[in-house]
């Protein structure tokens, strides 16, 4: 493609003149892999077409929300019908109640929810709720987990165990993160020590139960069990950030996966986003009635939003949740996702490439490593140059995965067995060329 015919490049140049980096969210800029981002013209089912008219099999799906694929007819109809009735009222609607009912129905740990507009807002509000309800300031987060870009959560680990973290972004004053303790994921000894030292001051521990923001790293069962026990023992709240995993890895979300192995297991607060909006700006946080009644207007913890519970977003989310609640939906989705990961694994083996993949429900990840990593430091041992080559090899052939090796992938119900087979055969070709 010459510069005069590459519409993606032309649009990127125009965008860069007006929008920092040419994008409205950094990872879209392809900085980790180089090259020109694809500007999406339209999408349908498992595919999108870029500005040059090239078709891509989409394994990002808006970073998770598009679990039914693009333009699902029943979702589209619900959105169109809702739009006819008005865009936003700043007053309550029946659909908010219906969506809340649909969320609560599938999550036993959630008795009440508050709807917001982004995962960032939901996680930030959940932390405020935990602090308000416990009257404590300190929080634990884990290195490699992402909980949106609220100041207090933009933190990386300090220089040693049980030290408080450093801001990962300019513009975040050290005082704002001085209450955030950053620990290594899946490290039980560090966790124990942190609770021994700070347990009585801890408002909550926030965790991605399956960390999709370091590609795909599961919290081990013993680690998760210890998180639960220590929180309970010290009066801290266990916050599950299921913005990515919620209604994505199972209808009961990641907490149901842990509850299967650890009977009675439940988080205190659940943070949701992505799938529950079906591609519209919608997120939520929820927990027990007693806890949630700390929120304004009932309690002292303030939280609000002009567009919260937006009528079009709730219509989209509700239609999406109703579709994925159909019998057999997740079994079929999980089967397809497994087929993809197994196919990629055997293609890599055929090419003699180190490769380790994992999946749950409609979410997957893989690493160019000989075994699955357990924490951020191990994830970062991946070969970034090789990943960039892999990424562009797939992209050139119409397979769109995340342009960074620390991001998960997503399969939708619109991906056919043929799409999966085509992806695997393209991957086989690309792996061989590596
Ligand atoms: C995407 C994500 C967020 C942030 O959600 P936004 O809607 O992008 O603000 C928070 N936590 C997790 C686990 C996420 O994957």
Tab-separated table of C-alpha atoms and ligand atoms in Angstrom:
chain	number	residue	atom	x	y	z
A	1	UNK	CA	0.000	0.000	0.000
A	2	UNK	CA	1.440	3.394	-0.971
A	3	UNK	CA	1.093	6.434	1.311
A	4	UNK	CA	-1.383	8.001	-1.107
A	5	UNK	CA	-3.770	5.036	-0.838
A	6	UNK	CA	-3.361	4.062	2.820
A	7	UNK	CA	-6.494	5.519	4.414
A	8	UNK	CA	-5.521	4.226	7.869
A	9	UNK	CA	-2.281	6.180	7.678
A	10	UNK	CA	-4.016	9.293	6.354
A	11	UNK	CA	-6.549	9.204	9.171
A	12	UNK	CA	-3.805	8.564	11.727
A	13	UNK	CA	-1.885	11.608	10.467
A	14	UNK	CA	-5.008	13.762	10.711
A	15	UNK	CA	-5.759	12.387	14.164
A	16	UNK	CA	-2.217	13.004	15.424
A	17	UNK	CA	-2.527	16.670	14.535
A	18	UNK	CA	-5.526	17.068	16.831
A	19	UNK	CA	-5.625	14.271	19.382
A	20	UNK	CA	-2.566	13.411	21.532
A	21	UNK	CA	-0.937	10.391	19.909
A	22	UNK	CA	-3.856	10.272	17.490
A	23	UNK	CA	-5.955	8.209	19.897
A	24	UNK	CA	-8.370	8.611	22.777
A	25	UNK	CA	-6.919	5.730	24.798
A	26	UNK	CA	-3.164	5.044	24.663
A	27	UNK	CA	-2.939	1.337	23.729
A	28	UNK	CA	-4.834	2.003	20.488
A	29	UNK	CA	-1.790	3.878	19.159
A	30	UNK	CA	0.233	0.652	18.556
A	31	UNK	CA	3.225	2.098	20.430
A	32	UNK	CA	4.193	-1.331	21.788
A	33	UNK	CA	4.258	-2.977	18.365
A	34	UNK	CA	4.875	-0.071	15.986
A	35	UNK	CA	2.985	0.582	12.771
A	36	UNK	CA	-0.279	2.263	11.923
A	37	UNK	CA	-3.448	1.694	13.939
A	38	UNK	CA	-6.392	0.411	11.939
A	39	UNK	CA	-9.244	2.910	11.845
A	40	UNK	CA	-12.484	0.968	12.034
A	41	UNK	CA	-15.045	1.803	9.404
A	42	UNK	CA	-17.713	-0.660	10.416
A	43	UNK	CA	-18.103	-4.000	12.128
A	44	UNK	CA	-20.454	-6.940	11.887
A	45	UNK	CA	-20.426	-10.213	13.787
A	46	UNK	CA	-16.836	-11.405	14.315
A	47	UNK	CA	-15.352	-8.933	11.835
A	48	UNK	CA	-14.514	-5.309	11.356
A	49	UNK	CA	-13.413	-3.528	8.220
A	50	UNK	CA	-10.699	-0.894	8.440
A	51	UNK	CA	-10.447	2.346	6.503
A	52	UNK	CA	-8.698	0.525	3.633
A	53	UNK	CA	-11.588	-1.907	3.409
A	54	UNK	CA	-9.530	-4.817	4.806
A	55	UNK	CA	-11.541	-7.330	6.822
A	56	UNK	CA	-10.204	-8.435	10.216
A	57	UNK	CA	-11.316	-11.255	12.480
A	58	UNK	CA	-11.712	-9.302	15.705
A	59	UNK	CA	-10.313	-10.833	18.910
A	60	UNK	CA	-10.433	-7.570	20.833
A	61	UNK	CA	-14.150	-6.882	20.617
A	62	UNK	CA	-13.802	-3.397	22.098
A	63	UNK	CA	-11.541	-4.930	24.797
A	64	UNK	CA	-14.210	-7.335	25.934
A	65	UNK	CA	-17.721	-5.881	25.728
A	66	UNK	CA	-18.704	-7.393	22.362
A	67	UNK	CA	-19.376	-10.891	23.642
A	68	UNK	CA	-22.168	-11.367	21.062
A	69	UNK	CA	-20.058	-9.973	18.257
A	70	UNK	CA	-20.837	-6.696	16.524
A	71	UNK	CA	-24.363	-5.618	15.629
A	72	UNK	CA	-26.236	-8.530	17.198
A	73	UNK	CA	-29.791	-8.117	15.831
A	74	UNK	CA	-31.614	-8.235	19.182
A	75	UNK	CA	-29.193	-5.818	20.814
A	76	UNK	CA	-29.356	-3.483	17.850
A	77	UNK	CA	-33.142	-3.502	17.974
A	78	UNK	CA	-33.166	-2.784	21.725
A	79	UNK	CA	-30.812	0.158	21.231
A	80	UNK	CA	-32.808	1.578	18.326
A	81	UNK	CA	-36.045	1.291	20.265
A	82	UNK	CA	-34.500	2.955	23.316
A	83	UNK	CA	-33.091	5.797	21.207
A	84	UNK	CA	-36.585	6.596	19.939
A	85	UNK	CA	-37.730	7.178	23.494
A	86	UNK	CA	-35.031	9.676	24.429
A	87	UNK	CA	-31.289	9.789	25.012
A	88	UNK	CA	-30.941	10.825	28.630
A	89	UNK	CA	-33.216	12.144	31.338
A	90	UNK	CA	-31.263	12.534	34.559
A	91	UNK	CA	-34.206	10.784	36.175
A	92	UNK	CA	-34.753	7.106	36.953
A	93	UNK	CA	-36.097	4.642	34.383
A	94	UNK	CA	-37.533	1.128	34.466
A	95	UNK	CA	-34.624	-0.249	32.457
A	96	UNK	CA	-32.138	0.602	35.220
A	97	UNK	CA	-34.194	-1.544	37.564
A	98	UNK	CA	-34.334	-4.347	35.019
A	99	UNK	CA	-30.577	-4.234	34.454
A	100	UNK	CA	-29.929	-4.212	38.207
A	101	UNK	CA	-32.231	-7.232	38.559
A	102	UNK	CA	-30.419	-9.039	35.752
A	103	UNK	CA	-26.986	-8.390	37.314
A	104	UNK	CA	-28.034	-9.362	40.838
A	105	UNK	CA	-29.741	-12.532	39.573
A	106	UNK	CA	-26.417	-14.007	38.451
A	107	UNK	CA	-24.136	-12.838	41.277
A	108	UNK	CA	-25.049	-14.193	44.727
A	109	UNK	CA	-22.539	-11.824	46.382
A	110	UNK	CA	-24.320	-8.781	44.973
A	111	UNK	CA	-27.589	-7.666	46.563
A	112	UNK	CA	-27.507	-4.070	45.357
A	113	UNK	CA	-25.729	-2.270	42.545
A	114	UNK	CA	-25.004	1.274	41.544
A	115	UNK	CA	-24.693	1.958	37.814
A	116	UNK	CA	-21.983	4.272	36.515
A	117	UNK	CA	-20.480	5.032	33.087
A	118	UNK	CA	-16.968	3.523	33.081
A	119	UNK	CA	-14.900	0.865	34.784
A	120	UNK	CA	-12.597	3.576	36.072
A	121	UNK	CA	-15.505	5.282	37.783
A	122	UNK	CA	-16.798	1.998	39.185
A	123	UNK	CA	-13.432	0.965	40.691
A	124	UNK	CA	-12.800	4.432	42.072
A	125	UNK	CA	-16.245	4.496	43.670
A	126	UNK	CA	-15.812	0.974	45.068
A	127	UNK	CA	-12.609	2.081	46.819
A	128	UNK	CA	-14.389	5.119	48.253
A	129	UNK	CA	-17.204	2.901	49.461
A	130	UNK	CA	-14.730	0.478	51.085
A	131	UNK	CA	-12.935	3.337	52.813
A	132	UNK	CA	-16.175	4.962	53.907
A	133	UNK	CA	-17.660	1.729	55.214
A	134	UNK	CA	-14.557	0.650	57.148
A	135	UNK	CA	-13.362	4.088	58.199
A	136	UNK	CA	-9.872	3.089	57.076
A	137	UNK	CA	-7.597	4.550	54.386
A	138	UNK	CA	-5.137	1.943	53.261
A	139	UNK	CA	-5.697	-0.345	50.312
A	140	UNK	CA	-3.835	-3.244	48.725
A	141	UNK	CA	-3.493	-3.655	44.989
A	142	UNK	CA	-1.326	-6.014	42.959
A	143	UNK	CA	1.385	-5.277	40.473
A	144	UNK	CA	0.125	-5.860	36.928
A	145	UNK	CA	-3.562	-5.431	37.795
A	146	UNK	CA	-5.331	-2.463	36.226
A	147	UNK	CA	-8.351	-0.895	37.865
A	148	UNK	CA	-8.871	2.130	35.667
A	149	UNK	CA	-7.034	5.419	35.890
A	150	UNK	CA	-8.237	6.929	39.173
A	151	UNK	CA	-5.287	8.599	40.929
A	152	UNK	CA	-5.089	6.273	43.927
A	153	UNK	CA	-4.925	3.213	41.661
A	154	UNK	CA	-2.191	4.398	39.293
A	155	UNK	CA	0.565	2.927	41.401
A	156	UNK	CA	3.483	0.610	40.912
A	157	UNK	CA	5.317	-1.344	43.563
A	158	UNK	CA	7.698	0.461	45.851
A	159	UNK	CA	11.312	-0.614	46.361
A	160	UNK	CA	10.596	-3.406	48.795
A	161	UNK	CA	8.023	-5.444	50.586
A	162	UNK	CA	5.413	-3.558	52.577
A	163	UNK	CA	6.505	-0.204	51.287
A	164	UNK	CA	3.915	2.021	49.741
A	165	UNK	CA	3.950	2.523	46.010
A	166	UNK	CA	5.041	5.210	43.560
A	167	UNK	CA	2.727	6.931	41.093
A	168	UNK	CA	2.891	5.366	37.617
A	169	UNK	CA	1.674	8.578	36.015
A	170	UNK	CA	2.845	12.152	36.106
A	171	UNK	CA	0.232	14.327	37.733
A	172	UNK	CA	-0.471	11.950	40.596
A	173	UNK	CA	0.938	13.440	43.819
A	174	UNK	CA	2.812	10.939	46.015
A	175	UNK	CA	0.433	11.819	48.894
A	176	UNK	CA	-2.467	10.474	46.852
A	177	UNK	CA	-0.929	7.010	46.567
A	178	UNK	CA	0.663	6.915	49.999
A	179	UNK	CA	-2.167	4.706	51.218
A	180	UNK	CA	-1.872	2.237	48.365
A	181	UNK	CA	0.219	-0.831	49.108
A	182	UNK	CA	1.347	-2.672	45.974
A	183	UNK	CA	2.091	-6.378	46.281
A	184	UNK	CA	3.178	-9.134	43.945
A	185	UNK	CA	0.328	-11.169	42.450
A	186	UNK	CA	0.120	-14.781	43.676
A	187	UNK	CA	2.708	-14.171	46.426
A	188	UNK	CA	1.157	-15.563	49.630
A	189	UNK	CA	4.143	-14.727	51.859
A	190	UNK	CA	4.047	-11.037	50.888
A	191	UNK	CA	0.312	-10.943	51.398
A	192	UNK	CA	0.627	-12.426	54.892
A	193	UNK	CA	3.304	-9.937	55.843
A	194	UNK	CA	1.304	-6.991	54.539
A	195	UNK	CA	-1.698	-7.972	56.640
A	196	UNK	CA	0.478	-8.566	59.695
A	197	UNK	CA	1.902	-5.071	59.385
A	198	UNK	CA	-1.085	-3.105	58.127
A	199	UNK	CA	-4.158	-5.304	58.669
A	200	UNK	CA	-5.915	-2.999	61.111
A	201	UNK	CA	-5.574	-0.030	58.738
A	202	UNK	CA	-6.669	-1.780	55.560
A	203	UNK	CA	-9.983	-0.743	54.030
A	204	UNK	CA	-9.794	-3.236	51.181
A	205	UNK	CA	-7.820	-5.416	48.877
A	206	UNK	CA	-8.656	-4.948	45.191
A	207	UNK	CA	-7.787	-7.669	42.714
A	208	UNK	CA	-8.439	-8.842	39.183
A	209	UNK	CA	-9.241	-12.498	39.920
A	210	UNK	CA	-8.059	-13.457	36.456
A	211	UNK	CA	-5.705	-10.648	35.567
A	212	UNK	CA	-6.504	-9.733	31.974
A	213	UNK	CA	-4.404	-6.619	32.196
A	214	UNK	CA	-1.281	-8.742	32.297
A	215	UNK	CA	-2.669	-10.823	29.444
A	216	UNK	CA	-4.079	-13.794	31.324
A	217	UNK	CA	-2.820	-14.665	34.785
A	218	UNK	CA	-5.048	-16.512	37.226
A	219	UNK	CA	-4.913	-15.912	40.946
A	220	UNK	CA	-4.039	-19.369	42.289
A	221	UNK	CA	-6.618	-21.025	44.536
A	222	UNK	CA	-4.429	-20.956	47.679
A	223	UNK	CA	-3.623	-17.302	47.021
A	224	UNK	CA	-7.262	-16.352	46.523
A	225	UNK	CA	-8.285	-18.330	49.573
A	226	UNK	CA	-5.679	-16.472	51.652
A	227	UNK	CA	-6.894	-13.115	50.281
A	228	UNK	CA	-10.399	-13.981	51.473
A	229	UNK	CA	-9.322	-15.283	54.878
A	230	UNK	CA	-7.010	-12.374	55.663
A	231	UNK	CA	-9.582	-9.768	54.635
A	232	UNK	CA	-12.208	-11.392	56.835
A	233	UNK	CA	-9.834	-11.809	59.746
A	234	UNK	CA	-8.674	-8.167	59.634
A	235	UNK	CA	-11.993	-6.527	58.766
A	236	UNK	CA	-10.885	-5.435	55.294
A	237	UNK	CA	-13.159	-5.779	52.264
A	238	UNK	CA	-12.314	-8.038	49.351
A	239	UNK	CA	-12.989	-6.130	46.126
A	240	UNK	CA	-13.184	-8.172	42.926
A	241	UNK	CA	-12.489	-6.052	39.897
A	242	UNK	CA	-14.511	-8.001	37.351
A	243	UNK	CA	-14.728	-5.196	34.804
A	244	UNK	CA	-13.123	-7.572	32.311
A	245	UNK	CA	-14.054	-11.003	33.687
A	246	UNK	CA	-17.624	-10.131	34.709
A	247	UNK	CA	-20.162	-11.981	32.493
A	248	UNK	CA	-17.199	-12.836	30.250
A	249	UNK	CA	-15.526	-15.889	31.801
A	250	UNK	CA	-18.841	-17.332	33.056
A	251	UNK	CA	-22.408	-16.166	33.583
A	252	UNK	CA	-21.583	-16.026	37.297
A	253	UNK	CA	-18.315	-14.202	36.464
A	254	UNK	CA	-14.871	-15.133	37.855
A	255	UNK	CA	-16.252	-15.311	41.389
A	256	UNK	CA	-18.326	-18.322	40.351
A	257	UNK	CA	-15.169	-20.000	39.026
A	258	UNK	CA	-13.517	-19.568	42.449
A	259	UNK	CA	-16.680	-20.539	44.328
A	260	UNK	CA	-16.716	-23.840	42.417
A	261	UNK	CA	-13.324	-24.729	43.897
A	262	UNK	CA	-13.683	-22.917	47.226
A	263	UNK	CA	-17.202	-23.561	48.536
A	264	UNK	CA	-18.840	-20.457	50.002
A	265	UNK	CA	-16.283	-18.156	48.425
A	266	UNK	CA	-17.535	-14.637	47.652
A	267	UNK	CA	-16.037	-11.155	47.380
A	268	UNK	CA	-17.488	-8.238	49.384
A	269	UNK	CA	-17.630	-5.779	46.490
A	270	UNK	CA	-17.767	-6.551	42.779
A	271	UNK	CA	-16.766	-4.049	40.114
A	272	UNK	CA	-18.296	-4.551	36.665
A	273	UNK	CA	-18.033	-2.909	33.248
A	274	UNK	CA	-17.329	-3.933	29.654
A	275	UNK	CA	-19.816	-6.802	28.947
A	276	UNK	CA	-22.600	-5.344	31.107
A	277	UNK	CA	-22.762	-2.380	28.737
A	278	UNK	CA	-22.572	-4.494	25.577
A	279	UNK	CA	-20.407	-1.802	23.960
A	280	UNK	CA	-22.048	1.277	25.502
A	281	UNK	CA	-20.543	3.350	28.334
A	282	UNK	CA	-21.891	1.487	31.325
A	283	UNK	CA	-20.310	-0.014	34.441
A	284	UNK	CA	-21.380	-0.839	37.974
A	285	UNK	CA	-20.287	-1.807	41.433
A	286	UNK	CA	-22.234	-3.826	43.942
A	287	UNK	CA	-22.206	-5.812	47.144
A	288	UNK	CA	-24.348	-6.641	50.128
A	289	UNK	CA	-27.308	-4.463	50.998
A	290	UNK	CA	-25.712	-3.367	54.292
A	291	UNK	CA	-22.566	-2.256	52.509
A	292	UNK	CA	-24.269	-0.556	49.559
A	293	UNK	CA	-26.577	1.408	51.865
A	294	UNK	CA	-23.525	3.443	52.828
A	295	UNK	CA	-23.906	5.241	49.487
A	296	UNK	CA	-25.651	8.591	49.052
A	297	UNK	CA	-28.539	9.332	49.317
A	298	UNK	CA	-28.882	6.679	52.067
A	299	UNK	CA	-25.425	6.932	53.588
A	300	UNK	CA	-22.395	9.181	53.948
A	301	UNK	CA	-20.368	7.963	50.915
A	302	UNK	CA	-20.957	10.372	48.034
A	303	UNK	CA	-21.211	9.129	44.476
A	304	UNK	CA	-23.150	10.496	41.483
A	305	UNK	CA	-23.290	10.785	37.669
A	306	UNK	CA	-25.196	12.857	35.091
A	307	UNK	CA	-25.291	9.984	32.602
A	308	UNK	CA	-25.362	7.117	35.129
A	309	UNK	CA	-27.893	4.465	34.142
A	310	UNK	CA	-28.226	6.040	30.706
A	311	UNK	CA	-31.367	4.690	28.988
A	312	UNK	CA	-29.651	3.647	25.744
A	313	UNK	CA	-26.660	2.103	27.516
A	314	UNK	CA	-28.928	0.150	29.860
A	315	UNK	CA	-31.012	-1.090	26.915
A	316	UNK	CA	-27.830	-2.315	25.232
A	317	UNK	CA	-26.491	-3.943	28.400
A	318	UNK	CA	-29.801	-5.556	29.273
A	319	UNK	CA	-30.281	-7.063	25.805
A	320	UNK	CA	-26.700	-8.360	25.930
A	321	UNK	CA	-27.115	-9.967	29.353
A	322	UNK	CA	-30.412	-11.552	28.293
A	323	UNK	CA	-28.713	-13.172	25.297
A	324	UNK	CA	-25.757	-14.546	27.236
A	325	UNK	CA	-28.081	-15.959	29.918
A	326	UNK	CA	-29.631	-18.349	27.369
A	327	UNK	CA	-28.998	-22.003	28.204
A	328	UNK	CA	-25.791	-23.342	26.670
A	329	UNK	CA	-24.403	-19.927	25.707
A	330	UNK	CA	-21.277	-20.096	27.850
A	331	UNK	CA	-20.631	-23.781	27.160
A	332	UNK	CA	-20.538	-23.043	23.425
A	333	UNK	CA	-18.426	-19.907	23.870
A	334	UNK	CA	-15.941	-21.686	26.147
A	335	UNK	CA	-15.699	-24.581	23.702
A	336	UNK	CA	-14.860	-22.210	20.849
A	337	UNK	CA	-12.292	-20.337	22.921
A	338	UNK	CA	-10.634	-23.601	23.953
A	339	UNK	CA	-10.528	-24.668	20.333
A	340	UNK	CA	-8.672	-21.450	19.482
A	341	UNK	CA	-6.145	-21.747	22.315
A	342	UNK	CA	-5.499	-25.439	21.635
A	343	UNK	CA	-5.093	-24.741	17.929
A	344	UNK	CA	-2.647	-21.906	18.556
A	345	UNK	CA	-0.721	-24.056	21.031
A	346	UNK	CA	-0.282	-26.898	18.580
A	347	UNK	CA	0.585	-24.483	15.749
A	348	UNK	CA	3.320	-22.979	17.951
A	349	UNK	CA	4.590	-26.425	18.911
A	350	UNK	CA	4.796	-27.305	15.213
A	351	UNK	CA	6.977	-24.239	14.672
A	352	UNK	CA	9.130	-24.976	17.735
A	353	UNK	CA	8.036	-21.712	19.327
A	354	UNK	CA	7.803	-21.407	23.126
A	355	UNK	CA	4.113	-20.825	23.786
A	356	UNK	CA	1.754	-21.082	26.762
A	357	UNK	CA	-1.954	-20.266	26.545
A	358	UNK	CA	-4.948	-20.338	28.858
A	359	UNK	CA	-8.628	-19.434	28.694
A	360	UNK	CA	-11.835	-19.274	30.682
A	361	UNK	CA	-15.238	-18.764	29.080
A	362	UNK	CA	-14.796	-16.270	26.268
A	363	UNK	CA	-11.486	-14.798	27.466
A	364	UNK	CA	-8.043	-16.067	26.547
A	365	UNK	CA	-4.387	-15.191	26.722
A	366	UNK	CA	-1.099	-16.540	25.481
A	367	UNK	CA	2.571	-15.908	26.087
A	368	UNK	CA	5.679	-16.581	24.037
A	369	UNK	CA	7.053	-18.334	27.103
A	370	UNK	CA	7.449	-22.018	27.843
A	371	UNK	CA	5.084	-21.869	30.827
A	372	UNK	CA	2.269	-19.653	32.091
A	373	UNK	CA	3.579	-16.768	34.231
A	374	UNK	CA	2.249	-16.252	37.753
A	375	UNK	CA	2.988	-12.562	38.210
A	376	UNK	CA	3.878	-9.329	36.437
A	377	UNK	CA	7.662	-9.808	36.567
A	378	UNK	CA	7.306	-13.168	34.811
A	379	UNK	CA	4.919	-11.691	32.204
A	380	UNK	CA	7.475	-9.000	31.456
A	381	UNK	CA	10.050	-11.642	30.504
A	382	UNK	CA	8.138	-12.107	27.240
A	383	UNK	CA	10.020	-11.304	24.044
A	384	UNK	CA	8.483	-8.000	22.947
A	385	UNK	CA	10.244	-7.893	19.570
A	386	UNK	CA	9.019	-11.371	18.696
A	387	UNK	CA	5.525	-10.459	19.854
A	388	UNK	CA	5.542	-7.373	17.601
A	389	UNK	CA	6.446	-9.569	14.619
A	390	UNK	CA	3.718	-12.030	15.507
A	391	UNK	CA	1.199	-9.235	15.917
A	392	UNK	CA	1.952	-7.678	12.524
A	393	UNK	CA	2.053	-11.074	10.820
A	394	UNK	CA	-1.470	-11.746	12.046
A	395	UNK	CA	-2.686	-8.221	11.363
A	396	UNK	CA	-1.453	-8.210	7.761
A	397	UNK	CA	-3.399	-11.431	7.215
A	398	UNK	CA	-6.594	-10.084	8.780
A	399	UNK	CA	-6.414	-11.400	12.346
A	400	UNK	CA	-6.722	-8.619	14.916
A	401	UNK	CA	-5.368	-9.291	18.416
A	402	UNK	CA	-4.380	-6.796	21.100
A	403	UNK	CA	-1.385	-4.675	20.065
A	404	UNK	CA	0.466	-5.333	23.326
A	405	UNK	CA	1.566	-8.547	24.993
A	406	UNK	CA	0.053	-7.669	28.356
A	407	UNK	CA	-3.539	-7.659	27.067
A	408	UNK	CA	-6.067	-10.502	26.988
A	409	UNK	CA	-8.041	-11.643	23.964
A	410	UNK	CA	-11.755	-12.237	23.509
A	411	UNK	CA	-13.875	-14.622	21.484
A	412	UNK	CA	-17.521	-13.815	20.784
A	413	UNK	CA	-20.479	-16.035	20.012
A	414	UNK	CA	-20.325	-14.614	16.473
A	415	UNK	CA	-16.959	-16.287	15.833
A	416	UNK	CA	-17.729	-19.389	13.784
A	417	UNK	CA	-15.730	-22.602	13.835
A	418	UNK	CA	-14.517	-21.556	10.381
A	419	UNK	CA	-13.256	-18.216	11.758
A	420	UNK	CA	-11.344	-20.079	14.453
A	421	UNK	CA	-9.927	-22.572	11.952
A	422	UNK	CA	-8.893	-19.750	9.614
A	423	UNK	CA	-7.189	-17.970	12.515
A	424	UNK	CA	-5.249	-21.075	13.481
A	425	UNK	CA	-4.097	-21.698	9.940
A	426	UNK	CA	-2.949	-18.074	9.583
A	427	UNK	CA	-1.173	-18.353	12.940
A	428	UNK	CA	0.588	-21.528	11.793
A	429	UNK	CA	1.978	-19.609	8.823
A	430	UNK	CA	3.053	-16.645	10.997
A	431	UNK	CA	4.601	-18.845	13.705
A	432	UNK	CA	6.707	-20.646	11.098
A	433	UNK	CA	8.005	-17.324	9.803
A	434	UNK	CA	9.113	-16.266	13.314
B	1	LIG	C1	-11.116	-2.032	31.452
B	1	LIG	C2	-10.857	-2.194	32.890
B	1	LIG	C3	-11.053	-1.156	33.800
B	1	LIG	C4	-11.360	0.254	33.376
B	1	LIG	O1	-12.569	0.351	32.719
B	1	LIG	P1	-12.830	1.648	31.766
B	1	LIG	O2	-14.236	1.464	31.336
B	1	LIG	O3	-11.820	1.549	30.663
B	1	LIG	O4	-12.622	2.846	32.603
B	1	LIG	C5	-10.930	-1.430	35.148
B	1	LIG	N1	-10.614	-2.652	35.578
B	1	LIG	C6	-10.397	-3.682	34.739
B	1	LIG	C7	-10.065	-5.016	35.281
B	1	LIG	C8	-10.497	-3.468	33.363
B	1	LIG	O5	-10.241	-4.489	32.533
